[in-house]
Coordinates of C-alpha atoms in Angstrom, one line a residue:
M1198 CA -29.0 50.1 1.1
L1199 CA -29.8 50.2 -2.5
C1200 CA -27.6 48.4 -5.2
V1201 CA -28.0 49.3 -8.8
V1202 CA -27.2 47.4 -11.9
G1203 CA -27.9 48.2 -15.4
A1204 CA -25.7 46.2 -18.0
R1205 CA -24.0 42.9 -17.9
P1206 CA -20.6 44.1 -16.5
N1207 CA -22.6 45.5 -13.5
F1208 CA -23.8 42.0 -12.6
M1209 CA -20.4 40.6 -11.9
K1210 CA -19.4 43.6 -9.9
I1211 CA -22.5 43.7 -7.6
A1212 CA -22.8 40.1 -6.9
P1213 CA -20.0 39.8 -4.5
V1214 CA -20.7 43.1 -2.8
M1215 CA -24.3 42.1 -2.0
R1216 CA -23.1 38.7 -0.8
A1217 CA -20.7 40.2 1.4
L1218 CA -23.3 42.8 2.9
R1219 CA -25.7 39.9 3.6
E1220 CA -23.2 37.7 5.2
A1221 CA -21.9 40.4 7.5
P1222 CA -21.8 39.6 11.3
E1223 CA -24.6 42.0 11.4
P1224 CA -26.3 41.6 8.0
V1225 CA -27.1 44.8 6.2
R1226 CA -30.5 45.1 4.4
V1227 CA -29.9 45.3 0.8
R1228 CA -32.3 46.0 -2.1
L1229 CA -31.4 45.4 -5.7
V1230 CA -32.6 47.8 -8.4
H1231 CA -32.2 46.8 -12.1
T1232 CA -32.5 49.7 -14.5
G1233 CA -33.2 47.5 -17.6
Q1234 CA -30.6 49.4 -19.4
H1235 CA -29.4 46.1 -21.1
Y1236 CA -32.0 45.1 -23.4
D1237 CA -31.4 41.4 -23.8
E1238 CA -33.6 39.9 -21.1
A1239 CA -32.7 36.2 -21.8
M1240 CA -29.0 37.2 -21.2
K1241 CA -29.9 39.1 -18.0
D1242 CA -31.7 36.1 -16.6
A1243 CA -28.6 34.0 -17.4
F1244 CA -26.2 36.3 -15.7
F1245 CA -28.5 36.5 -12.6
R1246 CA -28.8 32.7 -12.3
Q1247 CA -25.2 31.9 -12.9
L1248 CA -23.9 34.6 -10.4
G1249 CA -26.4 33.7 -7.7
L1250 CA -28.0 37.1 -7.6
P1251 CA -31.5 37.4 -6.4
E1252 CA -34.2 38.5 -8.6
P1253 CA -34.3 42.5 -8.6
D1254 CA -36.4 43.9 -6.1
V1255 CA -37.2 46.8 -8.5
D1256 CA -36.9 46.6 -12.4
L1257 CA -37.2 50.0 -14.0
G1258 CA -37.5 48.5 -17.5
V1259 CA -35.8 51.2 -19.3
G1260 CA -34.4 49.3 -22.3
S1261 CA -32.2 50.5 -25.2
A1262 CA -32.2 54.2 -26.3
S1263 CA -29.8 57.1 -27.0
H1264 CA -27.5 58.1 -24.1
A1265 CA -29.5 61.2 -23.3
V1266 CA -32.9 59.4 -23.5
Q1267 CA -31.8 56.4 -21.5
T1268 CA -30.2 58.4 -18.8
A1269 CA -33.2 60.7 -18.4
Q1270 CA -35.6 57.7 -18.3
I1271 CA -33.4 56.0 -15.7
M1272 CA -33.4 59.2 -13.5
E1273 CA -37.2 59.7 -13.9
R1274 CA -37.9 56.1 -12.9
F1275 CA -35.4 55.8 -10.1
E1276 CA -36.4 58.8 -8.2
P1277 CA -39.7 57.6 -6.9
V1278 CA -38.0 54.2 -6.0
L1279 CA -35.5 56.3 -4.0
E1280 CA -38.2 58.2 -2.2
R1281 CA -40.0 55.0 -1.3
E1282 CA -37.0 53.0 -0.3
D1283 CA -35.3 55.8 1.7
P1284 CA -31.9 54.1 1.9
A1285 CA -29.0 55.2 3.9
C1286 CA -26.8 54.7 0.7
V1287 CA -27.0 54.1 -2.9
V1288 CA -24.3 51.7 -4.3
V1289 CA -23.5 52.1 -8.0
V1290 CA -20.8 50.2 -9.9
G1291 CA -18.8 50.7 -13.1
D1292 CA -19.4 53.3 -15.8
V1293 CA -22.7 52.7 -17.6
N1294 CA -25.4 55.2 -18.0
S1295 CA -27.2 53.5 -15.1
T1296 CA -24.3 54.4 -12.8
L1297 CA -24.3 58.0 -13.5
A1298 CA -28.1 58.4 -13.6
C1299 CA -28.8 56.8 -10.2
A1300 CA -25.8 58.5 -8.6
L1301 CA -27.2 62.0 -9.7
V1302 CA -30.7 61.3 -8.5
A1303 CA -29.4 60.1 -5.1
A1304 CA -26.9 63.0 -4.7
K1305 CA -29.6 65.7 -5.6
A1306 CA -31.8 64.0 -3.0
G1307 CA -29.2 64.1 -0.3
R1308 CA -28.6 60.4 -0.1
A1309 CA -25.1 59.0 0.2
V1310 CA -23.5 57.4 -2.9
A1311 CA -20.9 54.8 -3.0
H1312 CA -19.1 54.1 -6.2
V1313 CA -17.4 50.8 -6.8
E1314 CA -14.6 50.8 -9.3
A1315 CA -14.0 54.5 -8.9
G1316 CA -11.1 56.6 -10.3
L1317 CA -10.5 54.6 -13.4
R1318 CA -9.6 57.1 -16.3
S1319 CA -8.9 56.6 -20.1
F1320 CA -8.5 60.5 -20.5
D1321 CA -10.5 60.1 -23.6
R1322 CA -13.8 62.2 -23.3
T1323 CA -15.2 61.0 -26.6
M1324 CA -16.0 57.7 -24.7
P1325 CA -19.4 58.1 -22.9
E1326 CA -18.1 55.7 -20.1
E1327 CA -15.3 58.3 -19.3
V1328 CA -17.9 61.1 -18.8
N1329 CA -20.0 58.7 -16.6
R1330 CA -16.9 57.8 -14.5
V1331 CA -15.8 61.3 -13.9
L1332 CA -19.2 62.8 -13.0
T1333 CA -20.1 59.8 -10.8
D1334 CA -16.8 60.3 -8.8
Q1335 CA -17.6 63.9 -8.3
V1336 CA -20.9 63.3 -6.5
A1337 CA -20.0 60.1 -4.7
D1338 CA -19.3 60.0 -0.9
L1339 CA -17.4 56.8 -0.9
L1340 CA -15.1 55.7 -3.8
F1341 CA -13.7 52.2 -3.9
C1342 CA -10.7 51.8 -6.2
T1343 CA -9.4 48.7 -7.8
E1344 CA -5.8 50.0 -8.3
P1345 CA -3.3 52.6 -7.0
R1346 CA -3.4 54.7 -10.3
A1347 CA -7.3 55.2 -9.7
V1348 CA -6.4 56.6 -6.2
E1349 CA -3.9 59.0 -7.8
N1350 CA -6.6 60.1 -10.3
L1351 CA -9.0 61.0 -7.7
R1352 CA -6.5 63.0 -5.7
G1353 CA -5.6 64.8 -8.8
E1354 CA -9.3 65.7 -9.3
G1355 CA -9.5 67.2 -5.8
I1356 CA -11.5 64.3 -4.1
E1357 CA -10.9 64.4 -0.3
E1358 CA -8.7 61.6 1.0
G1359 CA -11.2 60.3 3.5
R1360 CA -13.6 59.5 0.7
I1361 CA -11.1 57.3 -1.3
H1362 CA -10.6 53.6 -0.5
L1363 CA -8.2 51.2 -2.3
V1364 CA -10.1 47.9 -1.8
G1365 CA -9.1 45.7 -5.0
N1366 CA -11.2 44.5 -7.7
V1367 CA -14.7 42.9 -7.3
M1368 CA -14.6 41.6 -10.9
I1369 CA -11.7 39.4 -9.8
D1370 CA -13.9 38.2 -6.7
T1371 CA -16.4 37.0 -9.0
L1372 CA -14.0 35.3 -11.4
L1373 CA -12.2 33.4 -8.6
R1374 CA -15.5 32.3 -7.0
H1375 CA -16.7 30.8 -10.3
R1376 CA -13.4 29.7 -11.9
E1377 CA -14.0 26.0 -11.2
L1378 CA -17.6 26.3 -12.5
A1379 CA -16.6 27.6 -15.9
V1380 CA -18.2 25.8 -18.9
P1381 CA -15.4 24.0 -20.9
P1382 CA -15.0 25.6 -24.4
A1383 CA -15.8 22.3 -26.2
R1384 CA -19.1 22.1 -24.5
T1385 CA -19.9 25.7 -25.4
L1386 CA -19.2 25.2 -29.0
A1387 CA -21.1 21.9 -29.1
R1388 CA -24.2 23.6 -27.5
H1389 CA -24.1 26.1 -30.4
G1390 CA -23.9 23.6 -33.1
V1391 CA -20.1 24.0 -33.8
D1392 CA -17.7 21.1 -34.0
P1393 CA -15.3 21.4 -31.1
A1394 CA -12.5 19.9 -33.5
V1395 CA -12.2 23.5 -34.9
I1396 CA -10.4 24.6 -31.7
E1397 CA -8.9 21.4 -30.5
G1398 CA -5.3 20.7 -31.0
A1399 CA -1.8 22.1 -30.0
E1400 CA -2.4 25.6 -31.7
G1401 CA -5.3 26.6 -29.3
Y1402 CA -7.5 29.4 -30.3
I1403 CA -7.9 33.1 -29.8
L1404 CA -11.0 34.7 -28.2
L1405 CA -12.2 38.0 -29.7
T1406 CA -14.9 40.5 -28.5
L1407 CA -15.9 43.9 -30.2
H1408 CA -18.5 46.3 -29.1
R1409 CA -17.0 49.7 -28.7
P1410 CA -18.5 52.5 -30.9
A1411 CA -15.0 53.5 -32.1
N1412 CA -14.6 49.9 -33.6
V1413 CA -18.0 49.0 -34.8
D1414 CA -19.8 52.1 -35.7
D1415 CA -17.3 53.2 -38.6
P1416 CA -17.8 50.7 -41.4
A1417 CA -14.2 51.4 -42.7
V1418 CA -12.8 50.6 -39.3
L1419 CA -14.9 47.5 -38.7
R1420 CA -13.9 46.3 -42.1
R1421 CA -10.3 46.7 -41.4
L1422 CA -10.7 44.8 -38.2
I1423 CA -12.7 41.9 -39.6
K1424 CA -10.3 41.5 -42.4
T1425 CA -7.3 41.5 -40.0
V1426 CA -9.1 38.9 -37.9
R1427 CA -9.8 36.7 -41.0
G1428 CA -6.0 36.8 -41.7
I1429 CA -5.2 35.7 -38.2
S1430 CA -7.7 33.0 -38.3
D1431 CA -5.6 31.3 -41.1
A1432 CA -3.0 30.7 -38.5
V1433 CA -5.1 30.3 -35.3
P1434 CA -8.8 29.8 -35.0
V1435 CA -10.8 32.7 -33.7
V1436 CA -13.9 32.3 -31.5
F1437 CA -16.1 35.4 -31.7
P1438 CA -19.2 35.8 -29.4
V1439 CA -20.9 38.6 -31.4
H1440 CA -22.5 41.4 -29.3
P1441 CA -26.0 42.2 -30.7
R1442 CA -24.9 45.7 -31.6
T1443 CA -21.7 44.5 -33.4
A1444 CA -23.8 42.0 -35.3
A1445 CA -26.2 44.7 -36.7
R1446 CA -23.2 46.8 -37.7
I1447 CA -21.5 43.8 -39.5
E1448 CA -24.7 43.2 -41.4
A1449 CA -25.5 46.9 -42.1
A1450 CA -21.8 47.2 -43.5
G1451 CA -22.1 44.1 -45.7
L1452 CA -19.3 42.3 -43.9
G1453 CA -21.1 39.0 -43.5
D1454 CA -19.0 37.3 -46.2
L1455 CA -15.7 38.2 -44.4
M1456 CA -17.1 36.5 -41.2
G1457 CA -17.5 33.3 -43.3
A1458 CA -14.1 32.0 -42.8
R1459 CA -14.1 28.4 -41.6
R1460 CA -11.8 29.1 -38.6
I1461 CA -13.7 32.3 -37.5
V1462 CA -16.3 30.6 -35.0
R1463 CA -19.2 33.1 -34.7
L1464 CA -21.3 32.6 -31.6
P1465 CA -24.2 34.5 -30.0
P1466 CA -23.9 36.4 -26.7
L1467 CA -22.8 33.9 -24.0
G1468 CA -23.5 33.7 -20.3
Y1469 CA -20.8 34.5 -17.8
L1470 CA -19.7 30.9 -17.1
E1471 CA -19.3 30.2 -20.9
T1472 CA -17.4 33.3 -21.4
L1473 CA -15.1 32.6 -18.5
G1474 CA -14.4 29.1 -19.9
L1475 CA -13.4 30.4 -23.3
M1476 CA -11.3 33.2 -21.8
A1477 CA -9.4 30.9 -19.2
E1478 CA -8.5 28.4 -22.0
A1479 CA -7.7 30.8 -24.8
R1480 CA -4.2 31.2 -26.1
L1481 CA -4.8 34.8 -26.5
V1482 CA -7.8 37.3 -26.1
M1483 CA -8.4 40.3 -28.4
T1484 CA -10.9 42.7 -27.1
D1485 CA -12.1 46.2 -26.7
S1486 CA -13.7 45.4 -23.3
G1487 CA -12.3 47.0 -20.1
G1488 CA -13.5 44.1 -17.9
M1489 CA -11.8 41.5 -20.1
Q1490 CA -8.5 43.3 -19.6
E1491 CA -8.8 42.9 -15.9
E1492 CA -10.0 39.3 -16.1
T1493 CA -7.2 38.1 -18.4
T1494 CA -4.6 39.7 -16.2
A1495 CA -6.0 37.7 -13.1
L1496 CA -6.1 34.5 -15.3
G1497 CA -2.7 34.9 -16.7
V1498 CA -3.9 34.9 -20.4
P1499 CA -2.4 37.4 -22.7
C1500 CA -4.6 40.1 -23.9
I1501 CA -4.4 42.5 -27.0
T1502 CA -6.7 45.6 -26.5
L1503 CA -8.2 46.9 -29.7
R1504 CA -8.2 50.5 -28.5
E1505 CA -6.0 53.5 -28.5
N1506 CA -6.1 53.8 -24.6
T1507 CA -7.1 52.0 -21.4
E1508 CA -8.8 53.1 -18.2
R1509 CA -7.1 50.1 -16.6
P1510 CA -3.4 50.8 -17.1
I1511 CA -2.5 48.3 -14.3
T1512 CA -3.0 45.6 -16.8
V1513 CA -0.3 47.0 -19.1
E1514 CA 2.0 47.6 -16.2
Q1515 CA 1.8 44.2 -15.0
G1516 CA 2.8 42.9 -18.5
T1517 CA -0.4 41.0 -19.4
N1518 CA -2.0 43.5 -21.7
R1519 CA -0.9 45.3 -25.0
I1520 CA -2.7 48.3 -26.4
V1521 CA -2.8 48.2 -30.2
G1522 CA -5.7 50.2 -31.5
S1523 CA -7.3 49.2 -34.8
D1524 CA -4.1 49.3 -37.0
P1525 CA -3.6 45.9 -38.8
N1526 CA 0.2 46.1 -38.5
R1527 CA 0.2 46.8 -34.7
I1528 CA -2.4 44.0 -34.4
L1529 CA -0.4 41.4 -36.4
A1530 CA 2.8 42.4 -34.6
A1531 CA 1.3 42.0 -31.1
V1532 CA -0.3 38.6 -32.0
D1533 CA 3.0 37.4 -33.4
H1534 CA 4.8 38.4 -30.2
V1535 CA 2.1 36.7 -27.9
L1536 CA 2.1 33.5 -30.0
A1537 CA 5.9 33.4 -29.9
N1538 CA 6.5 34.3 -26.3
G1539 CA 3.3 33.1 -24.5
A1540 CA 1.9 34.5 -21.2
Q1541 CA 3.9 37.1 -19.3
G1542 CA 2.8 39.3 -16.3
R1543 CA 1.7 39.4 -12.7
V1544 CA -1.5 39.6 -10.7
P1545 CA -1.9 43.1 -9.2
Q1546 CA -1.9 43.8 -5.4
L1547 CA -5.4 43.1 -3.7
W1548 CA -6.9 41.2 -6.6
D1549 CA -7.2 38.3 -4.3
G1550 CA -10.9 37.7 -4.2
R1551 CA -11.6 39.7 -1.0
A1552 CA -12.4 43.2 -2.5
A1553 CA -16.1 42.9 -1.5
E1554 CA -15.3 42.1 2.1
R1555 CA -13.1 45.2 2.3
I1556 CA -16.0 47.3 0.7
R1557 CA -18.4 45.7 3.2
D1558 CA -16.1 46.7 6.0
V1559 CA -15.9 50.3 5.0
L1560 CA -19.8 50.5 4.4
V1561 CA -20.6 48.9 7.8
S1562 CA -18.1 51.4 9.7
W1563 CA -19.7 54.2 7.7
L1564 CA -23.3 53.1 8.6
N1565 CA -22.3 52.6 12.3
G1566 CA -20.6 56.1 12.3
R1567 CA -23.8 57.6 10.8
A1568 CA -26.0 55.9 13.4
G1569 CA -23.7 57.1 16.2

């Protein structure tokens, strides 16, 4: 069986699946392919080490490029690997370009495809991830869903019932396994030359992440968001690990001075355990990340999503997440509400740390049926 990763969110999703397959009563032979889609090699190494993932058996070394070029290069380099390895099944996770590219190559070669985190929909085709999700689900043979709404989406798209499996959320498997290992926020700040006193005290801090094109590619939108965050930081300190792409956009738009507020703590990209520590202890998380919407839900930390939609509606339905877009008035109103009312909400069904075991059971049953 070949498991594919390409970008940082994939690492957290594939780690528990590979572990479960290797620890099965009759262990499944698993090989790991890293497409190299994520270009930060130092961060890749940190994530592999922290999550206990083995070094990739194959690294395609694709690197950063446009969506079309990157997808094409992954397909071209993955095809000979597929022919050489001849797996019974290719397991892809999430919604990045690597997910779709390897699923297409496998499907065209007549190999089975399993999609972990299937059925999530934002219903916004301007998002590249949405296109990747929809197309991957159409070619997948086994579709593993995190929430009931995803199952409904797949049924509505004509996916046969026997291909759909509600298993829970592997991201939460990883979170629960590593929660006690999370790096304390003060240690993370000190490691990067920041006085922990900036975030210490009864008021706590807000954790911010930004990377979606809709938020960072338009200088006007980015300026509006940064100005809003600067205003919020007057009341509560904001810790901001800056994605490399976002950092480039901030500099290109000449917004560096706005980031100079004493209570905006700018950090470089962080490893999983550092991010988990900051997220778990935050008074509030502001993000445009899909994964963080889920992780904050599991942690019981309030989340404000800086997007107009979400492919993870269960985080809103359970009461932990608020969708506000990039409008300053909506953002400020949501922040005021959360700071006044604190954490609310519930953890969804099957987000219990055992999703990978359920995926393993389905895959092993499928393999046995195929052998029979």
